[in-house]
């Protein structure tokens, strides 16, 4: 069965500093990996995905993520954090072998960016 | 492009009552998903439709939950009777295609259900 772990409930970073939100996964075969962001009282918004190819994936709002197969990780990164980046971030994995496109989400990491 | 619409946004009911949620996906999106997001957890897929057919309902508690997408567009999720543990945000999402297409899912704002 596929699963995702987000080991940090919350990440605190000062505006202008780099940020990293961690994600590790478990899936049979090659994973399809996603990051979504959730702002208060709003639905999840897609940030980026890794399917194949370059291990460094660039997404919306200046975010990027690095796929590391040996460490089974897909950490979300941004070189310079903004206060407006404060939100709840979810990592998700998709089973590439099934007929359904089911996403399995992690428990989320709350990012708090302060001035 | 209009987003995924859901209603109501909030609902408070007592246990053993019934409740229904409505979702209108993005126009042209064949695939529709219902997720349950309990506080402090990630969204969990309840059911996935491809047009008006069910693709995956393995995590839907079928003794009390039901969903339909009769014309392949709008969808309704019903809980009857509700339990305290059903308190959650119910998210609807849609995407162009399932499987190899790997298009991202677009989520609605959700319906926050509180069962007292």
Short mmCIF file of C-alpha atoms in Angstrom, two decimals:
data_model
loop_
_atom_site.label_atom_id
_atom_site.label_comp_id
_atom_site.label_asym_id
_atom_site.label_seq_id
_atom_site.Cartn_x
_atom_site.Cartn_y
_atom_site.Cartn_z
CA UNK A 1 0.00 0.00 0.00
CA UNK A 2 1.18 3.51 -0.73
CA UNK A 3 1.85 5.98 2.06
CA UNK A 4 3.32 9.38 2.72
CA UNK A 5 4.95 10.73 5.87
CA UNK A 6 5.38 14.38 6.77
CA UNK A 7 7.51 14.25 9.93
CA UNK A 8 7.01 17.88 10.98
CA UNK A 9 3.66 19.19 12.17
CA UNK A 10 4.92 22.76 11.88
CA UNK A 11 7.84 24.58 10.31
CA UNK A 12 8.75 28.09 11.37
CA UNK A 13 10.92 30.32 9.22
CA UNK A 14 11.71 34.01 9.00
CA UNK A 15 10.73 35.91 5.87
CA UNK A 16 13.56 35.98 3.37
CA UNK A 17 15.10 32.77 4.65
CA UNK A 18 15.02 29.48 2.70
CA UNK A 19 12.39 26.95 3.69
CA UNK A 20 12.13 23.19 3.47
CA UNK A 21 9.06 21.07 4.16
CA UNK A 22 9.89 17.38 4.37
CA UNK A 23 8.10 14.42 2.81
CA UNK A 24 8.98 10.76 2.52
CA UNK A 25 6.97 8.16 0.66
CA UNK A 26 6.42 4.44 0.30
CA UNK A 27 5.03 2.94 -2.90
CA UNK A 28 5.65 -0.05 -5.07
CA UNK A 29 7.27 0.88 -8.33
CA UNK A 30 8.07 4.39 -9.47
CA UNK A 31 6.10 7.02 -7.55
CA UNK A 32 4.07 9.92 -8.79
CA UNK A 33 4.44 12.66 -6.19
CA UNK A 34 2.55 15.88 -5.58
CA UNK A 35 2.53 18.92 -3.33
CA UNK A 36 -0.66 20.81 -2.51
CA UNK A 37 -1.18 23.91 -0.36
CA UNK A 38 -4.26 24.76 1.70
CA UNK A 39 -5.04 28.28 2.81
CA UNK A 40 -7.60 28.90 5.58
CA UNK A 41 -11.19 28.23 4.50
CA UNK A 42 -10.09 27.33 1.00
CA UNK A 43 -9.64 24.10 -0.91
CA UNK A 44 -6.32 22.54 -1.74
CA UNK A 45 -4.32 24.12 -4.53
CA UNK A 46 -1.87 22.23 -6.69
CA UNK A 47 1.77 23.36 -6.39
CA UNK A 48 3.85 20.87 -8.35
CA UNK A 49 4.28 17.23 -9.30
CA UNK A 50 7.00 14.74 -10.11
CA UNK A 51 6.28 12.03 -12.64
CA UNK A 52 9.59 11.31 -14.32
CA UNK A 53 12.68 13.09 -15.59
CA UNK A 54 14.60 15.83 -13.81
CA UNK A 55 14.73 15.28 -10.07
CA UNK A 56 14.25 18.99 -9.39
CA UNK A 57 10.71 20.06 -10.14
CA UNK A 58 9.64 23.69 -10.27
CA UNK A 59 6.12 24.75 -9.41
CA UNK A 60 3.87 27.65 -8.58
CA UNK A 61 4.75 30.67 -6.43
CA UNK A 62 8.51 29.99 -6.60
CA UNK A 63 8.32 26.59 -4.94
CA UNK A 64 10.36 23.62 -6.06
CA UNK A 65 10.78 20.05 -4.88
CA UNK A 66 13.61 17.57 -5.12
CA UNK A 67 12.92 13.92 -5.78
CA UNK A 68 15.46 11.58 -4.15
CA UNK A 69 14.84 7.95 -4.97
CA UNK A 70 17.51 6.52 -2.68
CA UNK A 71 16.09 8.38 0.31
CA UNK A 72 12.45 8.00 -0.87
CA UNK A 73 11.97 11.69 -0.26
CA UNK A 74 10.28 14.59 -2.03
CA UNK A 75 11.04 17.70 0.02
CA UNK A 76 9.42 21.02 -0.83
CA UNK A 77 11.73 24.03 -0.97
CA UNK A 78 11.74 27.74 -1.58
CA UNK A 79 14.85 29.94 -1.64
CA UNK A 80 13.23 32.92 0.06
CA UNK A 81 10.08 32.59 2.16
CA UNK A 82 7.26 35.14 2.21
CA UNK A 83 4.75 35.79 4.98
CA UNK A 84 2.04 34.98 2.42
CA UNK A 85 3.46 31.45 2.12
CA UNK A 86 2.07 30.68 5.57
CA UNK A 87 -0.38 27.82 5.03
CA UNK A 88 -0.87 24.08 5.38
CA UNK A 89 1.16 21.97 2.96
CA UNK A 90 0.31 18.43 1.92
CA UNK A 91 2.49 15.90 0.18
CA UNK A 92 0.68 13.18 -1.79
CA UNK A 93 1.59 10.02 -3.67
CA UNK A 94 -0.27 8.30 -6.46
CA UNK A 95 -0.25 4.66 -7.36
CA UNK A 96 0.98 4.54 -10.96
CA UNK A 97 -0.07 0.93 -11.49
CA UNK A 98 -3.78 0.99 -10.74
CA UNK A 99 -6.61 2.08 -12.96
CA UNK A 100 -7.80 4.65 -10.49
CA UNK A 101 -5.97 7.91 -9.94
CA UNK A 102 -6.19 7.76 -6.17
CA UNK A 103 -4.03 10.19 -4.21
CA UNK A 104 -2.83 9.32 -0.72
CA UNK A 105 -2.07 12.43 1.32
CA UNK A 106 0.22 13.00 4.25
CA UNK A 107 -1.03 14.57 7.47
CA UNK A 108 0.16 18.02 6.45
CA UNK A 109 2.79 20.47 7.68
CA UNK A 110 1.86 23.93 8.81
CA UNK A 111 4.32 26.54 7.55
CA UNK A 112 4.55 29.73 9.56
CA UNK A 113 6.60 32.55 8.06
CA UNK A 114 7.25 35.52 10.31
CA UNK A 115 8.67 38.98 9.75
CA UNK B 1 -12.27 29.22 -15.78
CA UNK B 2 -14.73 28.74 -12.93
CA UNK B 3 -13.53 26.51 -10.14
CA UNK B 4 -15.13 23.57 -8.39
CA UNK B 5 -18.29 24.69 -6.58
CA UNK B 6 -19.56 23.13 -3.38
CA UNK B 7 -22.55 23.79 -1.16
CA UNK B 8 -23.31 24.30 1.58
CA UNK B 9 -20.07 25.66 3.00
CA UNK B 10 -21.04 24.81 6.56
CA UNK B 11 -23.53 22.39 8.09
CA UNK B 12 -24.35 21.54 11.69
CA UNK B 13 -26.56 18.55 12.44
CA UNK B 14 -27.30 16.22 15.30
CA UNK B 15 -26.20 12.60 15.26
CA UNK B 16 -28.55 10.22 13.48
CA UNK B 17 -29.75 13.00 11.18
CA UNK B 18 -29.18 12.97 7.42
CA UNK B 19 -27.18 15.43 5.37
CA UNK B 20 -26.33 15.94 1.70
CA UNK B 21 -23.52 17.82 0.00
CA UNK B 22 -23.45 19.04 -3.56
CA UNK B 23 -20.55 19.49 -5.96
CA UNK B 24 -20.30 21.02 -9.41
CA UNK B 25 -16.93 20.24 -11.05
CA UNK B 26 -15.02 22.31 -13.55
CA UNK B 27 -16.70 22.17 -16.94
CA UNK B 28 -15.33 19.34 -19.06
CA UNK B 29 -13.72 17.45 -16.21
CA UNK B 30 -14.71 13.82 -16.53
CA UNK B 31 -13.32 12.68 -13.19
CA UNK B 32 -14.81 13.73 -9.85
CA UNK B 33 -13.58 12.88 -6.37
CA UNK B 34 -15.01 13.18 -2.87
CA UNK B 35 -12.55 13.38 0.01
CA UNK B 36 -13.05 13.45 3.78
CA UNK B 37 -10.60 15.61 5.74
CA UNK B 38 -10.75 15.13 9.48
CA UNK B 39 -9.12 17.85 11.58
CA UNK B 40 -5.37 17.29 11.79
CA UNK B 41 -5.31 14.74 8.99
CA UNK B 42 -4.80 14.75 5.26
CA UNK B 43 -7.71 14.27 2.88
CA UNK B 44 -8.88 10.68 2.45
CA UNK B 45 -10.52 9.59 -0.79
CA UNK B 46 -14.08 8.40 -0.31
CA UNK B 47 -15.18 7.86 -3.90
CA UNK B 48 -14.03 8.56 -7.44
CA UNK B 49 -16.28 8.87 -10.48
CA UNK B 50 -15.34 8.69 -14.13
CA UNK B 51 -18.25 10.40 -15.88
CA UNK B 52 -21.22 8.79 -14.11
CA UNK B 53 -19.48 5.52 -13.23
CA UNK B 54 -17.75 4.65 -9.96
CA UNK B 55 -14.02 3.93 -10.32
CA UNK B 56 -13.06 3.55 -6.67
CA UNK B 57 -15.27 3.51 -3.58
CA UNK B 58 -13.15 1.20 -1.47
CA UNK B 59 -12.96 3.67 1.44
CA UNK B 60 -16.58 4.76 1.41
CA UNK B 61 -18.52 3.55 4.48
CA UNK B 62 -21.35 2.18 2.43
CA UNK B 63 -23.62 1.46 5.38
CA UNK B 64 -24.17 5.18 5.84
CA UNK B 65 -22.54 7.05 2.97
CA UNK B 66 -23.78 7.19 -0.60
CA UNK B 67 -22.85 9.25 -3.63
CA UNK B 68 -24.15 9.68 -7.11
CA UNK B 69 -23.29 11.48 -10.31
CA UNK B 70 -26.28 10.64 -12.42
CA UNK B 71 -25.63 12.81 -15.48
CA UNK B 72 -21.87 12.76 -15.30
CA UNK B 73 -21.61 16.36 -14.14
CA UNK B 74 -22.88 17.36 -10.67
CA UNK B 75 -22.51 15.02 -7.77
CA UNK B 76 -24.19 14.55 -4.40
CA UNK B 77 -22.70 12.92 -1.31
CA UNK B 78 -25.14 11.81 1.40
CA UNK B 79 -24.68 10.63 4.96
CA UNK B 80 -27.56 8.79 6.60
CA UNK B 81 -27.51 8.53 9.58
CA UNK B 82 -24.62 10.75 10.67
CA UNK B 83 -22.29 9.84 13.52
CA UNK B 84 -20.12 12.08 15.66
CA UNK B 85 -16.99 10.80 13.89
CA UNK B 86 -18.31 12.09 10.56
CA UNK B 87 -17.43 15.63 11.64
CA UNK B 88 -14.95 16.73 8.99
CA UNK B 89 -14.48 18.85 5.90
CA UNK B 90 -15.79 17.17 2.77
CA UNK B 91 -13.81 18.15 -0.29
CA UNK B 92 -14.83 17.71 -3.88
CA UNK B 93 -12.21 17.70 -6.63
CA UNK B 94 -12.19 17.20 -10.37
CA UNK B 95 -9.66 16.49 -13.09
CA UNK B 96 -9.58 16.01 -16.82
CA UNK B 97 -8.77 12.31 -16.95
CA UNK B 98 -7.68 9.52 -14.66
CA UNK B 99 -4.77 7.14 -15.02
CA UNK B 100 -1.88 7.99 -17.29
CA UNK B 101 -2.92 11.57 -17.96
CA UNK B 102 -1.79 12.61 -14.48
CA UNK B 103 -3.51 15.96 -14.56
CA UNK B 104 -3.66 17.65 -11.20
CA UNK B 105 -6.87 17.61 -9.23
CA UNK B 106 -8.71 20.89 -8.69
CA UNK B 107 -10.37 21.19 -5.31
CA UNK B 108 -13.44 23.03 -4.19
CA UNK B 109 -13.57 25.04 -0.94
CA UNK B 110 -15.14 22.16 0.97
CA UNK B 111 -18.15 21.69 3.23
CA UNK B 112 -17.43 21.75 6.95
CA UNK B 113 -19.75 19.31 8.73
CA UNK B 114 -20.21 19.34 12.47
CA UNK B 115 -22.18 16.50 14.03
CA UNK B 116 -23.40 17.18 17.58
#
